[in-house]
């Protein structure tokens, strides 16, 4: 259990930072400065002022991570941990009835999480933190602690980011999967480029009739399909989620707003496998199985909560007074959105589009039942793993990582929004 817990915790830590980090960044410094002037201790400022202000974002993030980890399949599966998700896959073929019971149990957990989430954001407290914002930034002197924190994060980055990337890259140059004998022999001559540049169909050298990555039309077709699905899911889920977040934030005490918010959040609480099975039945009955359309529909429904939660958390920070002048002049809501709301929370909204995009790029559990193994990169990666062609699967991992880094850097350069600054980061 410990390995799976650690891997999932490390995996979801950036997700928590994305959702919470910029909410803290956007807070008005005056809220804490007033307490500082009164010589209030730092710990009391944090627990009495800072934490209550970001409570909706913190609670929503905890619930999102909990529900996502509960339905996670690949990590427990590869680390040999039995969970409801892995048991569901095991039973879904031979014991459909029992598998359905497991799905219902997970849905009950999901509904309970939804109720907790509604309680966290549906109260009568105001969480407005963006009005006329102070430009002053207060820094905390960490003393010698800054060196300890630096060392911890350097080691964490090394083992969770840099080492895996180097490992993926090295795997694509090994003559045989897992053969690191060149390290003990001190000879680089045994390394090979065959996994990259083989331009003919060969059965020798462990290629199993596959072309090298650079010449493999199947890999590049899957890469194109992945981009189509990810971009479409991001556009649709981001737009719908932003509108839902705006509507709920403006009418959050309305029963209809609560209902809309619940329906928008519900897909995330359902296990990805359950959603995949539902769309498999749906797609098979209307003849769109193994099409981009089915993948886009499933991805959009599944990832609307990402955009809606990020939009809602940021919209709750905006004071209604900011729009009042425009409302008095009878300016339509869509003009207020483009002229007032979006400029203020531009980074938050754009980041809300990026999160479904990045998630769609690496999604396997949701899409594995909706398309053939060569349709998109993640299912193709799973196929190569099953075949024992780990160099190809490592190469695909590198392609996905590089694509995500390039997209994040491009959006950051063009708009100032970036996932590494959190949703809403400036």
Coordinates of C-alpha atoms in Angstrom, one line a residue:
X1 CA 0.0 0.0 0.0
X2 CA 2.8 2.4 0.9
X3 CA 4.3 2.5 -2.6
X4 CA 1.0 3.3 -4.2
X5 CA 0.2 5.9 -1.6
X6 CA 3.5 7.6 -2.1
X7 CA 3.2 7.6 -5.9
X8 CA -0.3 8.9 -5.9
X9 CA 0.6 11.6 -3.3
X10 CA 3.5 12.8 -5.4
X11 CA 1.4 12.7 -8.5
X12 CA -1.5 14.8 -7.1
X13 CA 0.7 17.3 -5.2
X14 CA 1.2 19.5 -8.3
X15 CA -2.6 19.2 -8.9
X16 CA -3.2 20.6 -5.5
X17 CA -0.7 23.4 -6.1
X18 CA -2.4 24.2 -9.4
X19 CA -5.8 24.7 -7.7
X20 CA -4.7 26.3 -4.5
X21 CA -1.4 28.2 -5.3
X22 CA -2.8 31.0 -7.3
X23 CA -5.8 31.5 -5.1
X24 CA -3.2 32.5 -2.4
X25 CA -1.3 34.6 -5.0
X26 CA -4.4 36.6 -5.8
X27 CA -5.4 37.4 -2.2
X28 CA -5.3 41.1 -1.2
X29 CA -2.2 41.7 0.9
X30 CA -4.1 44.2 3.0
X31 CA -6.1 41.4 4.6
X32 CA -3.0 40.1 6.4
X33 CA -1.2 43.5 6.7
X34 CA -4.0 44.8 9.0
X35 CA -3.3 41.9 11.4
X36 CA 0.4 42.3 11.1
X37 CA 0.1 46.0 12.2
X38 CA -1.6 44.8 15.3
X39 CA 1.4 42.4 16.0
X40 CA -0.7 39.3 15.5
X41 CA 1.5 36.2 15.4
X42 CA 2.1 34.7 12.0
X43 CA 0.5 31.4 12.9
X44 CA -2.7 33.1 14.0
X45 CA -2.8 35.2 10.8
X46 CA -2.6 31.9 8.8
X47 CA -5.3 30.0 10.7
X48 CA -7.6 33.0 11.4
X49 CA -7.3 34.9 8.1
X50 CA -5.5 33.2 5.3
X51 CA -6.9 29.7 5.6
X52 CA -10.5 30.7 6.0
X53 CA -10.3 32.9 2.9
X54 CA -9.1 30.0 0.7
X55 CA -11.2 27.3 2.5
X56 CA -13.4 26.6 -0.6
X57 CA -10.4 26.0 -2.8
X58 CA -8.6 23.9 -0.2
X59 CA -11.7 21.7 0.6
X60 CA -12.5 21.3 -3.1
X61 CA -9.0 20.2 -3.9
X62 CA -8.9 17.7 -1.1
X63 CA -12.2 16.2 -2.3
X64 CA -11.1 16.2 -5.9
X65 CA -7.8 14.4 -5.1
X66 CA -9.6 11.9 -2.8
X67 CA -12.2 11.0 -5.4
X68 CA -9.5 10.8 -8.2
X69 CA -7.2 8.6 -6.1
X70 CA -10.1 6.3 -5.2
X71 CA -10.8 5.6 -8.9
X72 CA -7.2 5.4 -10.0
X73 CA -6.4 2.2 -11.9
X74 CA -2.8 2.3 -13.5
X75 CA -0.8 3.0 -10.3
X76 CA -2.4 0.3 -8.1
X77 CA -2.4 -2.1 -11.0
X78 CA 1.3 -1.8 -11.8
X79 CA 2.3 -1.8 -8.1
X80 CA 0.2 -4.8 -7.3
X81 CA -2.3 -3.2 -4.9
X82 CA -5.9 -4.4 -4.9
X83 CA -8.3 -1.5 -4.9
X84 CA -11.9 -1.1 -5.9
X85 CA -10.8 0.1 -9.3
X86 CA -8.5 -2.8 -10.0
X87 CA -11.1 -5.3 -8.7
X88 CA -13.6 -3.7 -11.0
X89 CA -11.4 -4.3 -14.0
X90 CA -10.8 -7.9 -12.9
X91 CA -14.5 -8.6 -12.5
X92 CA -16.0 -6.6 -15.3
X93 CA -15.5 -9.3 -17.9
X94 CA -16.5 -12.5 -16.0
X95 CA -18.6 -11.2 -13.1
X96 CA -20.5 -8.2 -14.4
X97 CA -23.0 -8.2 -11.6
X98 CA -20.4 -8.0 -8.9
X99 CA -18.4 -5.4 -10.8
X100 CA -21.6 -3.3 -11.0
X101 CA -22.0 -3.4 -7.2
X102 CA -18.4 -2.1 -6.9
X103 CA -19.2 0.7 -9.3
X104 CA -22.3 1.6 -7.2
X105 CA -20.2 1.6 -4.0
X106 CA -17.7 4.0 -5.6
X107 CA -20.6 6.2 -6.8
X108 CA -22.0 6.3 -3.2
X109 CA -18.6 7.6 -2.1
X110 CA -18.8 10.1 -4.9
X111 CA -22.2 11.4 -3.8
X112 CA -20.9 11.8 -0.3
X113 CA -18.0 13.8 -1.5
X114 CA -20.3 15.9 -3.5
X115 CA -22.4 16.7 -0.4
X116 CA -19.3 17.7 1.5
X117 CA -18.2 19.9 -1.4
X118 CA -21.6 21.7 -1.5
X119 CA -21.4 22.3 2.2
X120 CA -18.0 23.9 1.8
X121 CA -19.0 26.4 -0.9
X122 CA -22.7 26.8 -0.3
X123 CA -22.6 28.5 3.1
X124 CA -23.4 32.1 3.9
X125 CA -19.8 33.2 4.4
X126 CA -18.2 35.5 1.9
X127 CA -14.9 34.5 0.4
X128 CA -14.3 37.6 -1.7
X129 CA -10.6 38.4 -1.7
X130 CA -10.2 40.3 -4.9
X131 CA -11.5 43.9 -4.8
X132 CA -9.2 46.9 -5.0
X133 CA -6.0 44.9 -4.6
X134 CA -2.9 46.1 -2.8
X135 CA 0.3 45.8 -4.8
X136 CA 2.5 45.3 -1.8
X137 CA 4.0 41.9 -1.2
X138 CA 5.0 40.8 2.3
X139 CA 7.9 38.4 2.5
X140 CA 8.6 35.9 5.3
X141 CA 12.1 35.5 6.6
X142 CA 12.7 31.7 6.7
X143 CA 16.2 32.0 8.1
X144 CA 18.3 28.8 7.7
X145 CA 15.0 27.0 6.9
X146 CA 15.3 28.3 3.3
X147 CA 18.3 26.0 2.7
X148 CA 16.5 23.0 4.1
X149 CA 13.4 23.7 2.0
X150 CA 15.6 24.2 -1.1
X151 CA 17.4 20.8 -0.6
X152 CA 14.1 19.0 0.0
X153 CA 12.5 20.3 -3.2
X154 CA 15.7 19.7 -5.3
X155 CA 15.7 16.1 -4.2
X156 CA 12.0 15.8 -4.8
X157 CA 12.3 17.2 -8.3
X158 CA 15.3 15.0 -9.0
X159 CA 13.6 11.7 -8.1
X160 CA 10.0 12.6 -9.3
X161 CA 10.8 14.5 -12.5
X162 CA 14.4 14.5 -13.7
X163 CA 15.3 10.9 -13.0
X164 CA 12.1 9.5 -14.8
X165 CA 12.8 11.6 -17.9
X166 CA 16.4 10.5 -18.0
X167 CA 15.3 6.9 -17.5
X168 CA 12.7 7.1 -20.4
X169 CA 15.4 8.6 -22.6
X170 CA 18.0 6.0 -21.8
X171 CA 15.5 3.1 -22.4
X172 CA 15.2 4.2 -26.0
X173 CA 18.9 3.8 -26.7
X174 CA 19.4 0.4 -25.0
X175 CA 20.0 -2.6 -27.3
X176 CA 17.5 -4.7 -25.3
X177 CA 14.9 -3.5 -22.7
X178 CA 16.4 -3.1 -19.3
X179 CA 20.0 -3.9 -20.5
X180 CA 22.1 -1.4 -18.6
X181 CA 25.3 -3.4 -19.0
X182 CA 27.1 -0.5 -20.7
X183 CA 27.2 1.2 -17.3
X184 CA 29.3 -1.6 -15.7
X185 CA 31.4 -2.2 -18.8
X186 CA 32.0 1.5 -19.3
X187 CA 31.3 1.2 -23.1
X188 CA 28.9 3.5 -24.9
X189 CA 29.3 1.5 -28.1
X190 CA 26.6 -0.9 -27.2
X191 CA 23.9 1.8 -27.3
X192 CA 21.8 1.9 -30.4
X193 CA 19.5 4.2 -32.4
X194 CA 17.5 1.4 -33.8
X195 CA 14.4 2.2 -31.8
X196 CA 14.4 5.7 -33.4
X197 CA 15.7 5.5 -37.0
X198 CA 14.9 2.0 -38.3
X199 CA 13.1 2.8 -41.6
X200 CA 12.3 -0.7 -42.8
X201 CA 10.1 -3.5 -41.5
X202 CA 12.4 -5.9 -39.7
X203 CA 11.7 -8.8 -37.4
X204 CA 15.2 -9.1 -36.1
X205 CA 16.8 -7.1 -33.3
X206 CA 13.7 -7.3 -31.2
X207 CA 11.7 -4.9 -33.4
X208 CA 8.8 -7.3 -34.0
X209 CA 8.2 -5.8 -37.4
X210 CA 8.0 -2.2 -36.1
X211 CA 9.6 0.9 -37.7
X212 CA 11.6 3.2 -35.6
X213 CA 9.8 5.9 -33.7
X214 CA 10.7 8.7 -36.2
X215 CA 9.4 6.6 -39.1
X216 CA 6.5 4.8 -37.4
X217 CA 3.3 6.0 -39.0
X218 CA 1.2 4.3 -36.4
X219 CA 2.9 6.3 -33.6
X220 CA 2.5 9.6 -35.4
X221 CA -1.1 8.9 -36.4
X222 CA -1.8 8.2 -32.7
X223 CA 0.0 11.4 -31.7
X224 CA -2.1 13.4 -34.2
X225 CA -5.3 11.8 -32.7
X226 CA -4.2 12.6 -29.2
X227 CA -3.8 16.3 -30.0
X228 CA -7.2 16.4 -31.7
X229 CA -8.9 14.8 -28.7
X230 CA -7.0 16.8 -26.1
X231 CA -7.6 20.2 -27.9
X232 CA -11.3 19.5 -28.5
X233 CA -11.8 18.3 -24.9
X234 CA -10.0 21.4 -23.6
X235 CA -12.1 23.8 -25.8
X236 CA -15.5 22.3 -24.9
X237 CA -14.8 21.4 -21.2
X238 CA -13.1 24.8 -20.6
X239 CA -15.9 26.8 -22.1
X240 CA -18.7 24.9 -20.4
X241 CA -16.8 24.9 -17.1
X242 CA -16.1 28.6 -17.2
X243 CA -19.8 29.4 -17.9
X244 CA -20.9 27.1 -15.1
X245 CA -18.4 28.6 -12.6
X246 CA -19.5 32.1 -13.5
X247 CA -23.2 31.3 -13.2
X248 CA -22.9 29.5 -9.9
X249 CA -20.7 32.2 -8.4
X250 CA -23.3 34.8 -9.3
X251 CA -26.3 32.8 -8.0
X252 CA -24.8 30.5 -5.5
X253 CA -27.7 30.7 -3.0
X254 CA -30.1 29.7 -5.7
X255 CA -31.3 26.1 -5.7
X256 CA -30.8 25.9 -9.5
X257 CA -27.2 27.1 -9.1
X258 CA -26.6 24.3 -6.6
X259 CA -28.2 21.8 -8.9
X260 CA -26.1 23.0 -11.9
X261 CA -22.9 23.0 -9.8
X262 CA -23.7 19.4 -8.6
X263 CA -24.3 18.1 -12.1
X264 CA -21.1 19.8 -13.4
X265 CA -19.0 18.3 -10.5
X266 CA -20.6 14.8 -10.6
X267 CA -18.7 13.3 -13.6
X268 CA -15.4 13.7 -11.8
X269 CA -16.7 11.7 -8.8
X270 CA -17.5 8.7 -11.0
X271 CA -14.7 6.2 -11.6
X272 CA -13.1 6.7 -15.0
X273 CA -13.7 3.0 -15.8
X274 CA -17.4 3.3 -15.0
X275 CA -17.7 6.4 -17.3
X276 CA -15.7 4.5 -20.0
X277 CA -18.1 1.5 -19.8
X278 CA -21.1 3.8 -20.0
X279 CA -19.8 5.6 -23.1
X280 CA -18.7 2.2 -24.6
X281 CA -22.3 1.0 -24.5
X282 CA -23.5 4.4 -25.8
X283 CA -21.0 4.6 -28.6
X284 CA -21.5 1.0 -29.7
X285 CA -25.3 1.4 -29.9
X286 CA -25.1 4.5 -32.1
X287 CA -22.2 3.4 -34.2
X288 CA -19.5 5.9 -33.1
X289 CA -17.2 3.4 -31.2
X290 CA -13.5 3.9 -32.0
X291 CA -14.0 7.4 -33.3
X292 CA -12.6 10.7 -32.2
X293 CA -16.1 12.0 -31.6
X294 CA -16.8 9.4 -28.8
X295 CA -13.4 10.1 -27.2
X296 CA -14.1 13.9 -27.3
X297 CA -17.6 13.5 -25.8
X298 CA -16.4 11.3 -23.0
X299 CA -13.4 13.5 -22.3
X300 CA -15.5 16.7 -22.2
X301 CA -18.0 15.2 -19.8
X302 CA -15.3 13.9 -17.5
X303 CA -13.2 17.1 -17.5
X304 CA -15.9 19.7 -17.1
X305 CA -15.3 19.6 -13.3
X306 CA -11.7 20.7 -13.7
X307 CA -12.7 23.9 -15.5
X308 CA -15.8 24.5 -13.4
X309 CA -14.1 24.2 -10.1
X310 CA -11.1 26.4 -11.1
X311 CA -13.5 29.0 -12.5
X312 CA -15.8 28.9 -9.5
X313 CA -12.9 29.2 -7.0
X314 CA -11.6 32.2 -8.8
X315 CA -15.0 33.8 -9.4
X316 CA -15.8 33.6 -5.7
X317 CA -12.9 35.9 -5.1
X318 CA -14.2 38.7 -7.3
X319 CA -16.4 41.3 -5.5
X320 CA -19.8 41.9 -7.1
X321 CA -19.0 45.6 -6.8
X322 CA -16.6 45.3 -9.7
X323 CA -19.5 44.6 -12.1
X324 CA -22.0 46.9 -10.6
X325 CA -21.1 49.9 -12.8
X326 CA -21.5 47.8 -15.9
X327 CA -24.8 46.4 -14.6
X328 CA -26.2 49.9 -13.9
X329 CA -25.4 50.8 -17.5
X330 CA -27.3 47.8 -18.7
X331 CA -24.3 46.2 -20.4
X332 CA -25.0 42.6 -21.4
X333 CA -23.4 39.8 -19.4
X334 CA -21.3 38.6 -22.3
X335 CA -19.7 42.0 -22.6
X336 CA -19.1 42.1 -18.9
X337 CA -17.4 38.7 -19.3
X338 CA -15.1 39.8 -22.0
X339 CA -14.4 43.3 -20.8
X340 CA -14.3 42.8 -17.0
X341 CA -14.3 39.3 -15.7
X342 CA -11.9 37.6 -18.2
X343 CA -9.3 40.4 -18.0
X344 CA -9.3 40.2 -14.2
X345 CA -9.1 36.4 -14.1
X346 CA -7.5 35.8 -17.5
X347 CA -4.8 33.5 -16.2
X348 CA -7.2 31.5 -14.1
X349 CA -9.6 31.0 -17.1
X350 CA -6.8 30.1 -19.5
X351 CA -5.3 27.7 -17.0
X352 CA -8.8 26.1 -16.7
X353 CA -8.6 25.3 -20.4
X354 CA -5.0 23.9 -20.0
X355 CA -5.8 21.5 -17.2
X356 CA -8.3 19.4 -19.3
X357 CA -5.8 19.6 -22.2
X358 CA -2.9 18.2 -20.2
X359 CA -5.1 15.6 -18.5
X360 CA -6.5 14.4 -21.9
X361 CA -3.0 14.0 -23.3
X362 CA -2.1 11.3 -20.7
X363 CA -5.5 9.8 -20.1
X364 CA -5.7 6.0 -20.3
X365 CA -8.3 4.6 -17.9
X366 CA -11.2 6.6 -19.5
X367 CA -10.2 5.9 -23.1
X368 CA -9.0 2.3 -23.0
X369 CA -12.5 0.9 -23.6
X370 CA -13.6 3.5 -26.2
X371 CA -11.0 3.0 -29.0
X372 CA -8.6 0.6 -30.5
X373 CA -5.0 0.4 -29.1
X374 CA -3.6 2.4 -32.0
X375 CA -6.1 5.3 -31.9
X376 CA -4.2 7.6 -29.4
X377 CA -0.8 7.6 -27.7
X378 CA -1.8 6.3 -24.3
X379 CA -3.6 3.2 -25.6
X380 CA -0.7 2.6 -28.0
X381 CA 1.7 2.9 -25.1
X382 CA -0.2 0.3 -23.2
X383 CA 0.0 -2.0 -26.3
X384 CA 3.8 -1.7 -26.5
X385 CA 4.0 -2.4 -22.8
X386 CA 2.0 -5.6 -23.3
X387 CA 4.3 -6.6 -26.2
X388 CA 7.4 -6.0 -24.2
X389 CA 8.6 -3.1 -26.4
X390 CA 9.5 -0.8 -23.6
X391 CA 11.7 1.4 -25.8
X392 CA 8.7 2.4 -27.8
X393 CA 6.5 3.0 -24.7
X394 CA 9.4 5.1 -23.2
X395 CA 9.7 7.1 -26.4
X396 CA 5.9 7.8 -26.3
X397 CA 6.3 8.9 -22.7
X398 CA 9.0 11.3 -23.8
X399 CA 6.7 12.6 -26.6
X400 CA 3.9 13.3 -24.1
X401 CA 6.2 15.0 -21.6
X402 CA 7.8 17.2 -24.3
X403 CA 4.4 18.1 -25.8
X404 CA 3.1 19.2 -22.4
X405 CA 6.2 21.3 -21.6
X406 CA 6.1 23.0 -25.0
X407 CA 2.3 23.8 -24.7
X408 CA 2.7 25.1 -21.2
X409 CA 5.7 27.3 -22.2
X410 CA 3.9 28.6 -25.3
X411 CA 0.7 29.6 -23.4
X412 CA 2.9 31.1 -20.7
X413 CA 4.7 33.2 -23.3
X414 CA 1.6 34.3 -25.2
X415 CA -0.8 34.9 -22.3
X416 CA 1.1 34.9 -19.0
X417 CA -1.0 31.9 -17.8
X418 CA 0.9 28.8 -16.8
X419 CA 0.0 25.7 -14.8
X420 CA 3.4 26.0 -13.0
X421 CA 2.0 29.2 -11.4
X422 CA -1.3 27.6 -10.5
X423 CA -4.7 28.3 -11.8
X424 CA -5.0 32.0 -11.8
X425 CA -1.3 32.6 -11.5
X426 CA 0.1 35.9 -12.7

